[in-house]
Coordinates of C-alpha atoms and ligand atoms in Angstrom, one line a residue:
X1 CA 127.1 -132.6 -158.5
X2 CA 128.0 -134.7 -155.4
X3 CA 129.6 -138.2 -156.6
X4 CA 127.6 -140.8 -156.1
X5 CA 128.4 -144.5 -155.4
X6 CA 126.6 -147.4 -155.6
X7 CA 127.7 -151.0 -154.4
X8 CA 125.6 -154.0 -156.6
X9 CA 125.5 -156.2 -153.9
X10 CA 124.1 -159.2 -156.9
X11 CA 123.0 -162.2 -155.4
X12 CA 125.1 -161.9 -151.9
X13 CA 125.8 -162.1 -149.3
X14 CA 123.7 -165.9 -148.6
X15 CA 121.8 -164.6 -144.5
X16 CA 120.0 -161.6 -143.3
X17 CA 122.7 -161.5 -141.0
X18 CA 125.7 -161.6 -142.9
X19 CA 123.9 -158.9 -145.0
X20 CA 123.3 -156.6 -141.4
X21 CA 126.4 -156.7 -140.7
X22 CA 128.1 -155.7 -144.2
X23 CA 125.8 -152.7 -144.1
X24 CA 126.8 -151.7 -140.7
X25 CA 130.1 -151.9 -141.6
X26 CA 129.7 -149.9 -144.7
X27 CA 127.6 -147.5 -142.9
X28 CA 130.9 -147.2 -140.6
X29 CA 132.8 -146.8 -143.3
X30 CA 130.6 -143.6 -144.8
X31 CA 130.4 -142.2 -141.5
X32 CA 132.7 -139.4 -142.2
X33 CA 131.6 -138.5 -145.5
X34 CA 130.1 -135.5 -146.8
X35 CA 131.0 -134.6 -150.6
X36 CA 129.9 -138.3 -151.9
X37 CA 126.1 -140.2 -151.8
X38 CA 126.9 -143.5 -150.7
X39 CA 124.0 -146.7 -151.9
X40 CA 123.6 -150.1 -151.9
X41 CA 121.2 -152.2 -154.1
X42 CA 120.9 -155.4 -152.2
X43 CA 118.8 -158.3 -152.9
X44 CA 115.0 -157.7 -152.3
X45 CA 114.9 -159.9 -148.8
X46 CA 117.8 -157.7 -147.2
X47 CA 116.1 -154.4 -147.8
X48 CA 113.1 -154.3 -145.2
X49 CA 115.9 -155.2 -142.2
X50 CA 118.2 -153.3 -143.6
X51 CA 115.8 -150.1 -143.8
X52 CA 114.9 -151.0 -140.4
X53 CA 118.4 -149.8 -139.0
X54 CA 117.0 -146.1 -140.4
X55 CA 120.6 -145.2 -141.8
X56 CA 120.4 -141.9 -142.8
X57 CA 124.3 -142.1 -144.6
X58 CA 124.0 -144.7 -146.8
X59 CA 120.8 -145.5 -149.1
X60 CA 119.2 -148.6 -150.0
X61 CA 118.3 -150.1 -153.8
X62 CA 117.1 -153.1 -155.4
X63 CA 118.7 -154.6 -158.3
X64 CA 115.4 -154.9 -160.6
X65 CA 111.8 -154.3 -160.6
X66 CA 108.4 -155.6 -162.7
X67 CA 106.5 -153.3 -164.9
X68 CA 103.2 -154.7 -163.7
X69 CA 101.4 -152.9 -160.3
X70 CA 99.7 -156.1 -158.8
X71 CA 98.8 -159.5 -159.8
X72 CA 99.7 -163.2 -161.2
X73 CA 103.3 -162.6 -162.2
X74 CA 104.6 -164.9 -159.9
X75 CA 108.3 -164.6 -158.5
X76 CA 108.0 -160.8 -159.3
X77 CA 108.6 -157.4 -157.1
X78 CA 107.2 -154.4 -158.0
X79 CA 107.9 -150.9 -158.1
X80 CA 106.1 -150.1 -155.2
X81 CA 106.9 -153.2 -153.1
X82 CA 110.5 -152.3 -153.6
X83 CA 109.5 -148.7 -152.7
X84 CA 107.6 -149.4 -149.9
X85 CA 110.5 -152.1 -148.5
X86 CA 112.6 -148.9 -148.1
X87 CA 114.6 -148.6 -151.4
X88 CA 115.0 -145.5 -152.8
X89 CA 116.6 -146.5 -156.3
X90 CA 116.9 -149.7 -158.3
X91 CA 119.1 -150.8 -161.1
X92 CA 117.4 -151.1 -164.1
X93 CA 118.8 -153.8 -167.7
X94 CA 121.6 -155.2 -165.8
X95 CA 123.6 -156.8 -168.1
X96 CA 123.6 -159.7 -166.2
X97 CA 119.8 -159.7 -166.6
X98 CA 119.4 -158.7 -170.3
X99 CA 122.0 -161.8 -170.7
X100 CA 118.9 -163.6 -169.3
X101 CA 116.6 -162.3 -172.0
X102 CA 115.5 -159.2 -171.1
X103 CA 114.8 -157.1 -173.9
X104 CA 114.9 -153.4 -174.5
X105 CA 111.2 -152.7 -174.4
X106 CA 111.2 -154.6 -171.1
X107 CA 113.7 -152.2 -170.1
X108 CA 111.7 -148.9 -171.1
X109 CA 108.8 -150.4 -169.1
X110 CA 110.8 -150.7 -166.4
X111 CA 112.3 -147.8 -166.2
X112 CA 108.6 -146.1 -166.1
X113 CA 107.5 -148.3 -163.5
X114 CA 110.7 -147.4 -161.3
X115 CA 109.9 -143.3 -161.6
X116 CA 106.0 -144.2 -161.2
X117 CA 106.9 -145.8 -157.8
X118 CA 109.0 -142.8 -157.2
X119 CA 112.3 -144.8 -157.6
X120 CA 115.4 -143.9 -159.3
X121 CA 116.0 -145.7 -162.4
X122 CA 119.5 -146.7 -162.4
X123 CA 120.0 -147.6 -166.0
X124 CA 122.4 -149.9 -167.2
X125 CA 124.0 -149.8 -170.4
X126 CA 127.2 -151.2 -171.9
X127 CA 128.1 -152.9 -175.6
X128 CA 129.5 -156.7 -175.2
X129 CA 132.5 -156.1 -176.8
X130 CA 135.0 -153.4 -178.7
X131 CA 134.8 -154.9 -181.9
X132 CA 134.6 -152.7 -184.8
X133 CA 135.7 -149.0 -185.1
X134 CA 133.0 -146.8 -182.9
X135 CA 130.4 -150.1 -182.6
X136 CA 130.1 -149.4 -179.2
X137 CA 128.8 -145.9 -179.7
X138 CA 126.1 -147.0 -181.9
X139 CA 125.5 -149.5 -179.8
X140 CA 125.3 -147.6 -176.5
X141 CA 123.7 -145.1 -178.2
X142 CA 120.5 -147.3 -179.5
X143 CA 120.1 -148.9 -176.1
X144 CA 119.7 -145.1 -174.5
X145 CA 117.9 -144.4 -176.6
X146 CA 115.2 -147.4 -176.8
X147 CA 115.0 -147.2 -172.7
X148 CA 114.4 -143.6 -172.9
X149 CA 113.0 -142.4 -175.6
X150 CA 110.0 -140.1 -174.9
X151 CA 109.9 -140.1 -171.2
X152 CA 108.8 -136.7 -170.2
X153 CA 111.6 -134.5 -169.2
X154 CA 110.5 -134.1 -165.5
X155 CA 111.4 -137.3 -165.2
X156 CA 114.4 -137.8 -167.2
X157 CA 115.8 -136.1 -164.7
X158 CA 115.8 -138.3 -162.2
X159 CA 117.4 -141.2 -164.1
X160 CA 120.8 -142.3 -163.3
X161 CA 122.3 -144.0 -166.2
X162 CA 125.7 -146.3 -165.4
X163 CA 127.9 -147.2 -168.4
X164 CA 128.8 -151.2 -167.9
X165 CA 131.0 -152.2 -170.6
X166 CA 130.0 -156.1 -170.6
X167 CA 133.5 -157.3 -171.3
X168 CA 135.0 -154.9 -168.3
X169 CA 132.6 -156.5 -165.5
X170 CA 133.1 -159.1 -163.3
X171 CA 135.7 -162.0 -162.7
X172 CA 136.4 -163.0 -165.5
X173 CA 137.0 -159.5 -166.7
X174 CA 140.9 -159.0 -168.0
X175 CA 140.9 -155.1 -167.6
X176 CA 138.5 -152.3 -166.3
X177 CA 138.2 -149.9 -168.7
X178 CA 140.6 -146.9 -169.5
X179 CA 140.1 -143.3 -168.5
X180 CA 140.2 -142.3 -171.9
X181 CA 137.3 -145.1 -172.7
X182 CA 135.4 -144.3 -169.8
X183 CA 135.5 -140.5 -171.0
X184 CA 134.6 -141.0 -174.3
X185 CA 131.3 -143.2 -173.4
X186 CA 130.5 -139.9 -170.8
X187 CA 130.7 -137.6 -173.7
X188 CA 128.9 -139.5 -175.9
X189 CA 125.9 -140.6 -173.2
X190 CA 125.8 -137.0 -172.2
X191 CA 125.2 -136.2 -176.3
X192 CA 122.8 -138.7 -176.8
X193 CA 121.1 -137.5 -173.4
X194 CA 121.0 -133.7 -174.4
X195 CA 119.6 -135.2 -177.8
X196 CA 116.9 -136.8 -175.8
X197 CA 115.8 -134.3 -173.3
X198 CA 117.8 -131.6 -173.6
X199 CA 120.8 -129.9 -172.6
X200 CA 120.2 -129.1 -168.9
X201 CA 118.5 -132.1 -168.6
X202 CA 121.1 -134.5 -170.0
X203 CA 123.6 -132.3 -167.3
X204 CA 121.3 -133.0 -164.5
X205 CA 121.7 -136.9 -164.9
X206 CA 124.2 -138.6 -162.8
X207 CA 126.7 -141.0 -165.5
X208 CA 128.1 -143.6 -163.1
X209 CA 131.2 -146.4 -164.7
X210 CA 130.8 -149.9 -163.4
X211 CA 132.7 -152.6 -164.3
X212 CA 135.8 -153.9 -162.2
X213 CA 136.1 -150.6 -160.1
X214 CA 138.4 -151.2 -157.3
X215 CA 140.4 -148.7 -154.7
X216 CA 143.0 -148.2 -157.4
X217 CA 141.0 -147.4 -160.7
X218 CA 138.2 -145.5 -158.7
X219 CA 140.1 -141.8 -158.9
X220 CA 140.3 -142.5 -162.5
X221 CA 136.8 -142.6 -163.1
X222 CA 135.8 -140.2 -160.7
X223 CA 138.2 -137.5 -161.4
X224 CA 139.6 -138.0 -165.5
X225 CA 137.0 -139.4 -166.9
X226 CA 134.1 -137.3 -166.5
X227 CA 132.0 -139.5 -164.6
X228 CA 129.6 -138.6 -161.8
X229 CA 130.2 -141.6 -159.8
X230 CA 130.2 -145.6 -159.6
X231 CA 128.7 -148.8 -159.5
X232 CA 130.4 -151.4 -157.9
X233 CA 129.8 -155.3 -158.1
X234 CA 132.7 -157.1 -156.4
X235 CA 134.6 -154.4 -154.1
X236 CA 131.3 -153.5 -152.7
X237 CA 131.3 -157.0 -150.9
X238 CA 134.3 -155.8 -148.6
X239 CA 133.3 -152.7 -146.7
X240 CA 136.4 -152.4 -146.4
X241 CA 137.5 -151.8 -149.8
X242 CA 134.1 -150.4 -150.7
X243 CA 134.6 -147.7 -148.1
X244 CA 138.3 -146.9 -149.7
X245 CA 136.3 -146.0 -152.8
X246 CA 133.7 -144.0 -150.6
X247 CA 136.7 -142.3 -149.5
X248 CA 137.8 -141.6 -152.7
X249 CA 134.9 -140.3 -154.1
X250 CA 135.1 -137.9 -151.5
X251 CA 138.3 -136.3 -151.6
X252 CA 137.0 -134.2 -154.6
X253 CA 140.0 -133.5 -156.9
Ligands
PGA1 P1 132.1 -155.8 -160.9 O1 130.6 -155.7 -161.3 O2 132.5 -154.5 -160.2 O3 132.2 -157.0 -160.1 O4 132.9 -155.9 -162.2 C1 130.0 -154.4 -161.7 C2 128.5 -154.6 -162.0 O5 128.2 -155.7 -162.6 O6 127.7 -153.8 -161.7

């Protein structure tokens, strides 16, 4: 399958046109690519202008959705608002969201609403830390498996699940994680997936790494760890550097 990579914009850049701008220039950036799907899940505000510059290279995606259709749920954006603002995907149990109490039933309902509105869950999963020998399967494991469990296969297939080790993401991350980590988390999220749905169905499901990815690290995701592609938080703020990674991605070693 083509690699696909996803910039988490989070909550950046700060004016509509600041956020233009980095889209135009990431949209420069993917100009030339062909064997990579380039997206970027911005915050909700940006995504109407920014689907207004009808990009056909590089998609748009929010960065959470509510499980409700309509009503009082005040500060809320549903499924189909996002849909209908031009998103075609939307990241789904951040960490940085279940750290804010977000729970996984609130995650399985989300991850409904998202396919209901015709959007592409992109779950997050990822265990806090590597404490005890093979914790972090189980863990990982139980959170597939409590966001996904008995969705029809139809649309199991088009989930996108992105393994976010907690302790590999953001600033004050000391490391990204290995190769050899990143590999083993595929293997075992591919398992649990085939469990789940499926064989064919758990190969039909894109397994993107987030969590420090950079110019330098992204091959080793991409091309040695079995990984189908990438979400990026910080380097997807330069276009620059995002656009190395793009690059990357489409080389296809
Ligand atoms: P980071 O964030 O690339 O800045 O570590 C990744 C993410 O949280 O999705």
């Amino acid at each position: 399958m083509k690699k696909l990579i996803v910039g988490n914009w989070k909550m950046n850049p700060q004016t509509t046109r600041d956020a233009v701008k980095l889209f135009k220039d990431v949209v420069r950036e993917a100009r030339t690519i062909t064997k990579a799907s380039v997206a970027v899940c911005a915050p909700d505000m940006y995504l109407n202008p920014l689907a207004a510059l009808k990009e056909k290279k590089v998609s748009l995606g929010a960065q959470d959705l509510f499980w409700e259709k309509e009503g009082a749920f005040t500060g809320e954006a549903s499924g189909a608002m996002i849909a209908n603002s031009g998103a075609k995907m939307v990241i789904v149990g951040h960490s940085e969201r279940r750290a804010r109490g977000e729970s996984d039933e609130d995650i399985a309902r989300k991850v409904k609403a998202a396919l209901a509105a015709k959007l592409i869950p992109i779950l997050c999963v990822g265990e806090r830390e590597r404490a005890g020998e093979g914790e972090h399967i189980s863990f990982v494991t139980a959170q597939l498996t409590a966001a996904l469990k008995g969705l029809p296969r139809v649309d199991a297939s088009h989930v996108v699940v992105a393994y976010e080790p907690i302790w590999a993401i953001g600033k004050q991350a000391k490391r990204s994680a290995t190769k050899e980590e990143g590999l083993e988390m595929a293997i075992v999220i591919r398992r649990t997936l085939a469990h789940l749905f499926t064989r064919p169905v758990a190969e039909s499901i894109p397994i993107l790494y987030g969590g420090s990815v950079d110019e330098k690290n992204a091959k080793d995701f991409l091309f040695d760890a079995g990984m189908d592609g990438l979400l990026v938080g910080r380097a997807s703020l330069s276009a620059k550097t995002f656009g190395g990674i793009v690059r990357t991605a489409n080389t296809g070693i």
